[in-house]
CSV table of C-alpha atoms in Angstrom, one decimal:
chain,number,residue,atom,x,y,z
A,30,MET,CA,18.4,-43.3,82.1
A,31,SER,CA,15.0,-44.8,82.9
A,32,PRO,CA,13.0,-46.7,80.1
A,33,GLN,CA,10.3,-44.1,80.2
A,34,ARG,CA,12.7,-41.3,79.4
A,35,ARG,CA,14.3,-43.3,76.6
A,36,ASN,CA,10.8,-43.8,74.9
A,37,TRP,CA,10.0,-40.1,75.1
A,38,THR,CA,13.2,-39.2,73.5
A,39,ARG,CA,12.7,-41.5,70.5
A,40,ARG,CA,9.1,-40.1,70.1
A,41,ALA,CA,10.6,-36.5,70.1
A,42,GLN,CA,13.1,-37.4,67.4
A,43,ARG,CA,10.5,-38.9,64.8
A,44,GLY,CA,9.9,-35.5,63.0
A,45,ALA,CA,6.7,-34.2,61.3
A,46,GLY,CA,3.9,-36.6,61.0
A,47,ILE,CA,1.5,-37.2,58.0
A,48,VAL,CA,-0.9,-34.4,59.3
A,49,GLU,CA,1.9,-31.8,59.5
A,50,THR,CA,3.1,-32.8,56.1
A,51,MET,CA,-0.3,-32.5,54.5
A,52,ILE,CA,-0.8,-29.2,56.1
A,53,GLY,CA,2.5,-27.9,54.8
A,54,MET,CA,1.7,-29.1,51.2
A,55,LEU,CA,-1.7,-27.4,51.4
A,56,ILE,CA,0.0,-24.2,52.3
A,57,GLY,CA,2.4,-24.4,49.5
A,58,LEU,CA,-0.2,-25.2,47.0
A,59,LEU,CA,-2.2,-22.2,48.2
A,60,VAL,CA,0.8,-20.0,47.7
A,61,ILE,CA,1.5,-21.5,44.2
A,62,LEU,CA,-2.2,-20.8,43.4
A,63,VAL,CA,-2.0,-17.2,44.6
A,64,ILE,CA,1.4,-16.6,42.7
A,65,TYR,CA,0.1,-18.2,39.5
A,66,SER,CA,-3.1,-16.0,39.7
A,67,LEU,CA,-1.0,-12.9,40.1
A,68,VAL,CA,1.3,-14.0,37.2
A,69,SER,CA,-1.7,-14.8,35.0
A,70,ALA,CA,-3.3,-11.5,35.7
A,71,ALA,CA,0.0,-9.5,35.0
A,72,GLU,CA,0.5,-11.6,31.8
A,73,SER,CA,-3.0,-10.8,30.7
A,74,TYR,CA,-2.4,-7.1,31.3
A,75,ARG,CA,0.9,-7.4,29.5
A,76,ARG,CA,-0.6,-9.1,26.4
A,77,THR,CA,-3.3,-6.5,26.3
A,78,THR,CA,-1.0,-3.6,26.3
A,79,THR,CA,1.6,-5.4,24.0
A,80,GLY,CA,-1.0,-6.4,21.4
A,81,ALA,CA,-2.5,-2.9,21.3
A,82,SER,CA,1.0,-1.3,21.1
A,83,ASP,CA,2.1,-3.7,18.3
A,84,ALA,CA,-1.1,-2.9,16.3
A,85,GLN,CA,-0.6,0.9,17.0
A,86,ILE,CA,3.2,0.8,15.9
A,87,THR,CA,2.3,-1.3,12.8
A,88,GLY,CA,-0.6,1.1,11.8
A,89,LEU,CA,1.5,4.2,12.1
A,90,LEU,CA,4.4,2.7,10.2
A,91,SER,CA,2.0,1.6,7.3
A,92,GLN,CA,0.3,4.9,7.2
A,93,PHE,CA,3.5,6.8,7.0
A,94,ILE,CA,5.0,4.6,4.3
A,95,VAL,CA,1.9,4.5,2.0
A,96,GLY,CA,1.2,8.2,2.6
A,97,ARG,CA,4.7,9.1,1.6
A,98,ASP,CA,4.5,7.4,-1.9
A,99,LEU,CA,0.9,8.6,-2.3
A,100,SER,CA,2.0,12.2,-1.9
A,101,ASN,CA,4.8,11.6,-4.4
A,102,GLY,CA,2.3,10.4,-7.0
A,103,GLY,CA,2.9,12.3,-10.3
A,104,ASN,CA,6.1,13.9,-9.2
A,105,GLY,CA,8.5,14.7,-12.2
A,106,THR,CA,6.0,13.5,-14.8
A,107,MET,CA,3.2,16.0,-14.8
A,108,LEU,CA,4.9,18.4,-17.2
A,109,SER,CA,4.5,15.6,-19.7
A,110,ALA,CA,0.9,15.2,-18.9
A,111,PRO,CA,-0.5,16.8,-22.2
A,112,ASP,CA,1.3,14.3,-24.2
A,113,LEU,CA,0.8,11.3,-21.8
A,114,ILE,CA,-3.0,11.9,-21.7
A,115,ASN,CA,-3.2,10.5,-25.2
A,116,CYS,CA,-1.5,7.2,-24.1
A,117,THR,CA,-4.5,4.8,-24.0
A,118,LYS,CA,-3.1,1.7,-25.7
A,119,ASN,CA,0.2,-0.3,-25.8
A,120,GLU,CA,2.0,-1.2,-28.9
A,121,ALA,CA,-0.3,-4.0,-29.7
A,122,GLY,CA,-3.2,-1.7,-29.6
A,123,ALA,CA,-4.7,-3.2,-26.3
A,124,ALA,CA,-5.9,-0.8,-23.5
A,125,ASN,CA,-3.1,0.3,-21.3
A,126,LEU,CA,-3.3,2.5,-18.2
A,127,GLN,CA,0.4,2.2,-17.2
A,128,LEU,CA,1.5,5.3,-19.1
A,129,LYS,CA,-1.4,7.4,-18.6
A,130,PRO,CA,-0.7,10.4,-16.3
A,131,VAL,CA,-2.6,9.1,-13.4
A,132,PRO,CA,-0.6,10.0,-10.2
A,133,VAL,CA,-2.4,7.3,-8.1
A,134,LEU,CA,-4.2,4.5,-9.7
A,135,VAL,CA,-6.5,2.7,-7.3
A,136,THR,CA,-8.1,-0.8,-8.0
A,137,ASP,CA,-11.2,-1.4,-5.8
A,138,GLY,CA,-11.2,-4.7,-4.0
A,139,GLY,CA,-14.9,-5.2,-4.8
A,140,GLY,CA,-16.3,-5.1,-1.3
A,141,PRO,CA,-16.2,-3.1,2.0
A,142,GLU,CA,-14.0,-5.9,3.6
A,143,VAL,CA,-11.7,-6.7,0.7
A,144,SER,CA,-8.5,-4.6,0.4
A,145,ASP,CA,-7.9,-2.2,-2.3
A,146,THR,CA,-4.7,-1.9,-4.3
A,147,PHE,CA,-3.0,1.3,-5.5
A,148,VAL,CA,0.0,2.2,-7.8
A,149,ALA,CA,1.8,5.5,-7.4
A,150,THR,CA,3.9,6.8,-10.3
A,151,ASN,CA,6.7,9.2,-9.9
A,152,SER,CA,10.2,10.1,-10.9
A,153,SER,CA,13.0,11.3,-8.6
A,154,SER,CA,15.1,12.5,-11.5
A,155,PRO,CA,17.1,15.7,-10.5
A,156,ARG,CA,16.4,17.3,-13.9
A,157,VAL,CA,13.2,18.6,-15.4
A,158,LEU,CA,11.4,15.9,-17.4
A,159,TRP,CA,10.2,17.7,-20.5
A,160,PRO,CA,9.1,15.8,-23.7
A,161,VAL,CA,11.4,16.2,-26.7
A,162,ASP,CA,10.4,15.8,-30.3
A,163,PHE,CA,11.5,13.2,-32.9
A,164,THR,CA,13.6,14.7,-35.7
A,165,SER,CA,13.2,11.8,-38.1
A,166,ASP,CA,11.0,8.7,-38.3
A,167,SER,CA,11.8,5.6,-36.3
A,168,THR,CA,10.7,2.3,-37.8
A,169,PRO,CA,10.5,-0.9,-35.7
A,170,GLY,CA,14.1,-2.1,-34.7
A,171,THR,CA,15.8,1.3,-35.5
A,172,ASP,CA,17.1,3.9,-33.0
A,173,PHE,CA,15.4,7.0,-31.9
A,174,GLU,CA,16.6,10.5,-33.1
A,175,VAL,CA,15.2,13.3,-31.0
A,176,GLN,CA,15.9,17.1,-30.8
A,177,ASN,CA,17.9,17.7,-27.6
A,178,PRO,CA,20.5,20.5,-28.1
A,179,ASN,CA,21.8,20.1,-24.5
A,180,GLY,CA,22.4,16.4,-24.8
A,181,PHE,CA,20.2,13.6,-23.5
A,182,THR,CA,21.6,13.4,-20.0
A,183,ALA,CA,24.7,13.4,-17.9
A,184,PRO,CA,26.0,11.0,-17.2
A,185,VAL,CA,25.1,9.2,-20.4
A,186,PRO,CA,23.0,6.0,-20.1
A,187,THR,CA,24.7,2.6,-20.2
A,188,VAL,CA,23.5,-1.0,-20.4
A,189,ALA,CA,24.3,-1.3,-16.7
A,190,ALA,CA,22.7,2.1,-15.8
A,191,PRO,CA,19.9,2.6,-18.4
A,192,TYR,CA,17.2,5.5,-18.4
A,193,TRP,CA,13.5,4.8,-18.7
A,194,VAL,CA,11.7,6.8,-21.3
A,195,ILE,CA,8.1,6.9,-22.7
A,196,VAL,CA,7.5,7.3,-26.4
A,197,ALA,CA,4.1,8.6,-27.5
A,198,ALA,CA,3.2,8.1,-31.1
A,199,ASN,CA,0.8,11.1,-31.2
A,200,ASP,CA,-0.7,9.8,-34.4
A,201,GLY,CA,-4.2,9.4,-33.1
A,202,SER,CA,-3.9,5.7,-32.4
A,203,GLY,CA,-3.2,6.3,-28.7
A,204,ARG,CA,-0.3,4.0,-28.6
A,205,CYS,CA,2.6,4.5,-26.4
A,206,GLN,CA,5.5,2.4,-25.3
A,207,MET,CA,8.2,2.4,-22.6
A,208,TYR,CA,11.8,1.8,-23.3
A,209,SER,CA,15.1,1.6,-21.4
A,210,ILE,CA,17.7,3.7,-23.2
A,211,THR,CA,21.2,2.1,-23.1
A,212,SER,CA,23.2,4.7,-24.9
A,213,ALA,CA,23.0,8.2,-26.2
A,214,THR,CA,25.2,10.1,-28.7
A,215,ALA,CA,26.4,13.7,-28.1
A,216,PRO,CA,24.2,16.3,-29.9
A,217,ASP,CA,25.3,17.0,-33.4
A,218,ALA,CA,25.4,20.5,-35.1
A,219,GLN,CA,21.6,20.6,-35.4
A,220,GLY,CA,21.1,19.5,-31.8
A,221,ARG,CA,20.0,16.0,-32.6
A,222,VAL,CA,20.7,13.0,-30.3
A,223,THR,CA,20.5,9.3,-31.3
A,224,LEU,CA,19.3,6.9,-28.6
A,225,LYS,CA,19.7,3.2,-28.6
A,226,HIS,CA,17.0,1.1,-26.7
A,227,ALA,CA,16.9,-2.4,-25.3
A,228,GLN,CA,13.2,-3.2,-26.1
A,229,SER,CA,11.7,-4.4,-29.3
A,230,SER,CA,9.0,-2.4,-31.0
A,231,THR,CA,6.4,-2.8,-33.6
A,232,ILE,CA,5.5,1.0,-33.8
A,233,THR,CA,6.6,3.5,-36.4
A,234,TYR,CA,7.2,6.8,-34.8
A,235,THR,CA,7.0,9.7,-37.3
A,236,ALA,CA,8.3,13.2,-36.8
A,237,ALA,CA,5.3,14.6,-38.9
A,238,ALA,CA,2.9,13.3,-36.2
A,239,SER,CA,4.8,15.0,-33.6
A,240,ALA,CA,6.0,11.8,-31.9
A,241,ARG,CA,7.6,12.7,-28.6
A,242,LEU,CA,9.9,11.1,-26.1
A,243,ILE,CA,9.6,11.7,-22.3
A,244,ASN,CA,12.7,10.9,-20.1
A,245,LEU,CA,11.8,9.5,-16.7
A,246,GLY,CA,15.3,9.6,-15.5
A,247,PRO,CA,17.6,6.9,-14.4
A,248,GLN,CA,16.4,3.4,-13.8
A,249,ALA,CA,17.0,3.7,-10.0
A,250,LEU,CA,14.9,6.9,-9.9
A,251,ALA,CA,11.9,6.2,-11.9
A,252,ASN,CA,9.2,4.4,-9.8
A,253,ARG,CA,5.8,2.9,-10.2
A,254,ILE,CA,5.2,1.4,-6.8
A,255,GLN,CA,2.3,-0.9,-6.2
A,256,TYR,CA,0.9,-1.4,-2.5
A,257,GLU,CA,-1.2,-4.1,-1.5
A,258,SER,CA,-2.6,-5.8,1.6
A,259,TRP,CA,-1.6,-9.3,0.5
A,260,ASN,CA,-2.6,-12.7,1.7
A,261,THR,CA,0.8,-14.5,1.4
A,262,SER,CA,-0.6,-18.0,1.7
A,263,LEU,CA,-3.3,-17.6,-0.8
A,264,GLY,CA,-1.7,-15.2,-3.2
A,265,GLU,CA,-4.5,-12.6,-3.3
A,266,PRO,CA,-5.5,-9.3,-1.7
A,267,CYS,CA,-6.6,-9.7,2.0
A,268,GLY,CA,-10.3,-10.3,2.4
A,269,THR,CA,-10.9,-11.9,-1.0
A,270,THR,CA,-11.3,-15.3,0.6
A,271,PRO,CA,-13.4,-14.7,3.8
A,272,GLY,CA,-11.7,-15.9,7.0
A,273,SER,CA,-8.2,-16.2,5.6
A,274,LEU,CA,-6.5,-13.1,7.4
A,275,ARG,CA,-3.8,-14.6,9.5
A,276,PRO,CA,-0.8,-14.2,6.9
A,277,CYS,CA,-1.9,-10.7,5.7
A,278,GLN,CA,0.9,-8.4,5.1
A,279,LEU,CA,1.4,-4.8,3.6
A,280,THR,CA,3.6,-5.4,0.6
A,281,SER,CA,5.2,-3.2,-2.1
A,282,ARG,CA,6.9,-3.7,-5.4
A,283,ASP,CA,8.1,-1.6,-8.5
A,284,VAL,CA,5.9,-2.4,-11.4
A,285,LEU,CA,7.5,0.1,-13.8
A,286,ASP,CA,8.8,-2.5,-16.2
A,287,PRO,CA,6.4,-2.9,-19.1
A,288,ASN,CA,6.9,-6.7,-18.9
A,289,PRO,CA,5.0,-7.9,-15.8
A,290,ALA,CA,7.1,-11.2,-15.9
A,291,LEU,CA,10.0,-9.1,-14.8
A,292,TRP,CA,8.3,-7.4,-11.9
A,293,PRO,CA,10.2,-8.3,-8.6
A,294,ALA,CA,8.7,-10.3,-5.8
A,295,ARG,CA,6.4,-8.4,-3.3
A,296,ASN,CA,8.4,-6.9,-0.6
A,297,PRO,CA,6.8,-7.2,2.9
A,298,ILE,CA,6.6,-3.9,4.9
A,299,ALA,CA,4.3,-4.7,7.9
A,300,SER,CA,2.5,-7.8,9.1
A,301,ASN,CA,-1.2,-8.0,10.2
A,302,VAL,CA,-2.5,-5.3,7.9
A,303,VAL,CA,-5.8,-7.0,7.3
A,304,LEU,CA,-7.4,-4.2,5.3
A,305,MET,CA,-6.5,-1.2,3.1
A,306,LYS,CA,-9.3,0.9,1.6
A,307,ILE,CA,-8.6,4.1,-0.6
A,308,GLN,CA,-10.9,6.8,-2.0
A,309,PHE,CA,-10.6,9.6,-4.4
A,310,GLY,CA,-11.3,13.2,-3.3
A,311,VAL,CA,-12.8,15.1,-6.3
A,312,ASP,CA,-13.4,18.8,-7.2
A,313,LEU,CA,-16.6,19.0,-9.1
A,314,SER,CA,-16.7,22.9,-9.1
A,315,PRO,CA,-17.3,24.5,-12.5
A,316,THR,CA,-14.5,26.8,-11.7
A,317,ALA,CA,-12.1,24.1,-10.3
A,318,ASP,CA,-11.7,26.0,-7.0
A,319,GLY,CA,-9.4,23.3,-5.6
A,320,THR,CA,-11.7,22.1,-2.9
A,321,ILE,CA,-13.0,18.5,-2.4
A,322,ASP,CA,-16.8,18.2,-3.3
A,323,CYS,CA,-17.0,14.4,-2.9
A,324,TRP,CA,-15.3,11.3,-2.0
A,325,THR,CA,-15.5,8.1,-4.1
A,326,ALA,CA,-14.1,4.7,-4.2
A,327,ALA,CA,-12.4,3.5,-7.5
A,328,ILE,CA,-15.7,2.2,-8.9
A,329,ALA,CA,-17.8,2.6,-12.0
A,330,ALA,CA,-20.5,5.2,-12.1
A,331,SER,CA,-20.0,6.7,-8.6
A,332,PRO,CA,-23.3,8.3,-7.7
A,333,SER,CA,-21.7,10.8,-5.3
A,334,CYS,CA,-19.2,12.2,-7.7
A,335,GLY,CA,-21.2,13.2,-10.7
A,336,GLY,CA,-21.8,9.6,-11.9
A,337,ARG,CA,-18.3,9.3,-13.3
A,338,ASP,CA,-16.4,6.1,-13.6
A,339,PHE,CA,-13.3,6.2,-11.4
A,340,SER,CA,-12.4,2.6,-12.0
A,341,PRO,CA,-9.0,1.9,-13.8
A,342,ALA,CA,-11.1,1.2,-17.0
A,343,GLY,CA,-13.0,4.4,-16.5
A,344,LEU,CA,-9.9,6.6,-16.0
A,345,GLN,CA,-8.7,5.4,-19.4
A,346,ALA,CA,-11.3,7.8,-20.9
A,347,PHE,CA,-10.7,10.8,-18.6
A,348,THR,CA,-9.5,14.0,-20.0
A,349,LEU,CA,-6.6,16.0,-18.5
A,350,ASP,CA,-8.9,18.3,-16.8
A,351,GLN,CA,-10.9,15.5,-15.2
A,352,LEU,CA,-7.8,13.8,-14.0
A,353,ASN,CA,-6.7,17.0,-12.4
A,354,ARG,CA,-10.0,17.2,-10.6
A,355,ILE,CA,-8.8,14.2,-8.5
A,356,ILE,CA,-7.0,16.4,-6.0
A,357,ALA,CA,-6.5,14.1,-3.0
A,358,VAL,CA,-6.9,10.5,-1.7
A,359,ARG,CA,-7.7,9.2,1.6
A,360,ILE,CA,-6.6,5.9,2.9
A,361,ALA,CA,-7.6,3.8,5.8
A,362,VAL,CA,-5.7,0.7,7.1
A,363,VAL,CA,-7.0,-1.8,9.7
A,364,VAL,CA,-4.3,-3.7,11.7
A,365,ARG,CA,-4.7,-6.6,13.9
A,366,SER,CA,-2.8,-7.7,17.0
A,367,ASP,CA,-0.2,-10.4,16.8
A,368,GLU,CA,-2.0,-12.8,19.0
A,369,PRO,CA,-5.7,-13.3,20.1
A,370,ASP,CA,-6.9,-12.8,23.7
A,371,MET,CA,-9.0,-15.7,24.5
A,372,LYS,CA,-10.0,-14.5,27.9
A,373,ASP,CA,-11.3,-11.0,27.1
A,374,ASP,CA,-15.0,-11.2,26.6
A,375,THR,CA,-15.1,-7.6,25.2
A,376,LEU,CA,-13.6,-8.9,22.1
A,377,LEU,CA,-16.6,-11.2,21.2
A,378,ALA,CA,-19.0,-10.3,18.5
A,379,ALA,CA,-21.8,-9.6,20.9
A,380,ASN,CA,-19.8,-7.1,22.9
A,381,ARG,CA,-17.6,-5.5,20.2
A,382,PRO,CA,-18.8,-2.3,18.7
A,383,GLN,CA,-18.8,-1.6,15.0
A,384,MET,CA,-15.8,-0.2,13.4
A,385,ALA,CA,-16.4,2.6,10.8
A,386,LEU,CA,-13.8,3.8,8.2
A,387,PHE,CA,-14.1,7.2,6.7
A,388,ASN,CA,-16.7,8.3,9.4
A,389,CYS,CA,-17.8,11.9,10.2
A,390,SER,CA,-19.7,13.6,13.0
A,391,VAL,CA,-23.2,12.5,11.6
A,392,ASN,CA,-22.1,8.9,12.1
A,393,THR,CA,-24.5,7.6,9.5
A,394,ASN,CA,-23.9,6.2,5.9
A,395,ALA,CA,-26.3,8.7,4.5
A,396,GLY,CA,-24.5,11.7,6.1
A,397,CYS,CA,-21.0,10.4,5.5
A,398,PRO,CA,-20.4,9.8,1.8
A,399,GLY,CA,-17.9,6.9,1.4
A,400,ARG,CA,-18.5,5.6,5.0
A,401,ILE,CA,-17.4,1.9,5.3
A,402,VAL,CA,-18.9,-0.2,8.2
A,403,LEU,CA,-17.1,-3.4,9.2
A,404,THR,CA,-19.1,-6.0,10.9
A,405,ALA,CA,-17.9,-8.2,13.7
A,406,GLY,CA,-18.2,-11.8,14.8
A,407,ASN,CA,-17.9,-14.9,12.6
A,408,ALA,CA,-14.9,-16.3,10.6
A,409,THR,CA,-16.1,-14.7,7.4
A,410,GLN,CA,-15.6,-11.1,8.5
A,411,ILE,CA,-12.7,-8.9,9.2
A,412,LEU,CA,-13.4,-8.3,12.9
A,413,GLN,CA,-13.1,-11.8,14.2
A,414,ASP,CA,-13.6,-12.8,17.9
A,415,HIS,CA,-10.8,-12.5,20.3
A,416,TRP,CA,-8.5,-10.3,18.2
A,417,ARG,CA,-7.7,-6.6,18.8
A,418,TYR,CA,-7.9,-4.1,16.0
A,419,ARG,CA,-6.8,-0.6,15.3
A,420,SER,CA,-7.8,1.5,12.3
A,421,TYR,CA,-5.8,4.6,10.9
A,422,GLU,CA,-6.9,7.1,8.4
A,423,THR,CA,-5.2,10.0,6.6
A,424,ILE,CA,-5.9,12.4,3.6
A,425,VAL,CA,-3.0,12.9,1.2
A,426,PRO,CA,-3.3,15.9,-1.3
A,427,LEU,CA,-2.0,15.2,-4.8
A,428,ARG,CA,-0.1,18.5,-5.1
A,429,ASN,CA,2.1,17.2,-7.9
A,430,SER,CA,-0.8,17.2,-10.5
A,431,ILE,CA,-3.4,19.8,-9.8
A,432,TYR,CA,-1.1,22.8,-10.5
A,433,MET,CA,1.2,21.2,-13.1
A,434,GLY,CA,-1.6,19.8,-15.2
A,435,SER,CA,-3.3,23.1,-15.5
A,436,MET,CA,-0.2,25.0,-16.7
C-alpha cells in the first residue's frame, strides 16, 4: 500500500473532532432544556391542581365534621332546659356557662381575621333525659336520693362506666354542679333511688327547694365538644398573632368534665384551616315565627340583632325564650393549600381579589349583615402572597332546641 493511502486511512480512523463534539453537546443541552421546561410546566400545573384539590378536600371535610356536631347541639338535653336555664353559677358561686342550656356556645375571636371557637353540647343517650326530684336533702359529702320508680338506668353505673348528671339546686342561688354517678341502688317501695357520686360538693340540695337531677347518660355518650382553628406552635386560636398561620389545624376535644385540668389534649382533624368564623341566626319576631331576622357574631350589644349581647357572658342572662330565638348558626372556614406557588403572580396582593365571607347578592357590608372581608398581601393578614385559599360556608339549623324549649 502506498504511503498516501496509509495516511488517508489513519485520518479516517481518528473519529469526531472537537467541533463535532461541541455541536453534539449543544444539541444535548438544548434537548435537556426543552425537556426541563416541559417538566417544569407540567409540575406547575400539577401543583396548582393538587394544591386546590387538597384545600377543597380539607374544606369539605372540615365543613362536614363541624356541621354535624353543630346540628347535634342541644340533642338530649332540651327537655331539661326549664331547669338548666337557672344554672348561672358553679358551686363556688362564680359565673358558669357550662351547664346553661345553650346548644352552641360561640366565643368570638375578637377580629375579622381571628378564628372563633364554639362548643356544642349534646347527649346520645338512648333514653329520654328527664329531670327527677330529690326526695330528701343532700348535704356536702352525702349521697343523692331521688324519685325514680323505674330505676336510675340499665345497666347500672359503675366506677369504670359512670353516668354524667347535672344537679340544679333551684334555691334561687343559680348554683348547679356536674357529677359522675358511680353506683345506683334499685328503687325501694316508694320509688326512691340512692346515687353515689365521685365528685366532692359544697352545696346542700334540699327537696323543699325542688332540687333536681338531670341524667346526661353514660360517660361515653354525653358530649361537650369544643372546636377550634388552633395554632399548634403558639398555643392560641389562629390569627391571634398575625402572620403565624403555617401550623394552623382544626382541632376538637371533649370539655364536658367540670375540671378543665382533666380535659384531653386537642385532637387534630384537618390541617391548614387558617380561619373559622361563626354567627348566630336570630328570630326577632314578636310571634316567634321561626324565621331568621338577623345574623350576628358572638359579641356584646349586636346592633343588628336588637342590641342584645350574644357573647358568652351575655348569654348568661338570657331567658329560655331568648335562647330559643337562636334558631341557626352559620359557619365559614378558610383553608390554605399545603405549599405556596412562588411562580404564580395572580397570588400576589396586587392581583388577588378580596375574599368575602357571609356575602350576599348586594356584595356590600351595608347590604349584607355580618359580612366579613379578608384583606390580602402582607405577612400580618390571612391571605398571604403565593398561597391558594378556599372558603366554605354552611347554615345549620338548631332543630333540637327551638321546638323542645317551647314545650
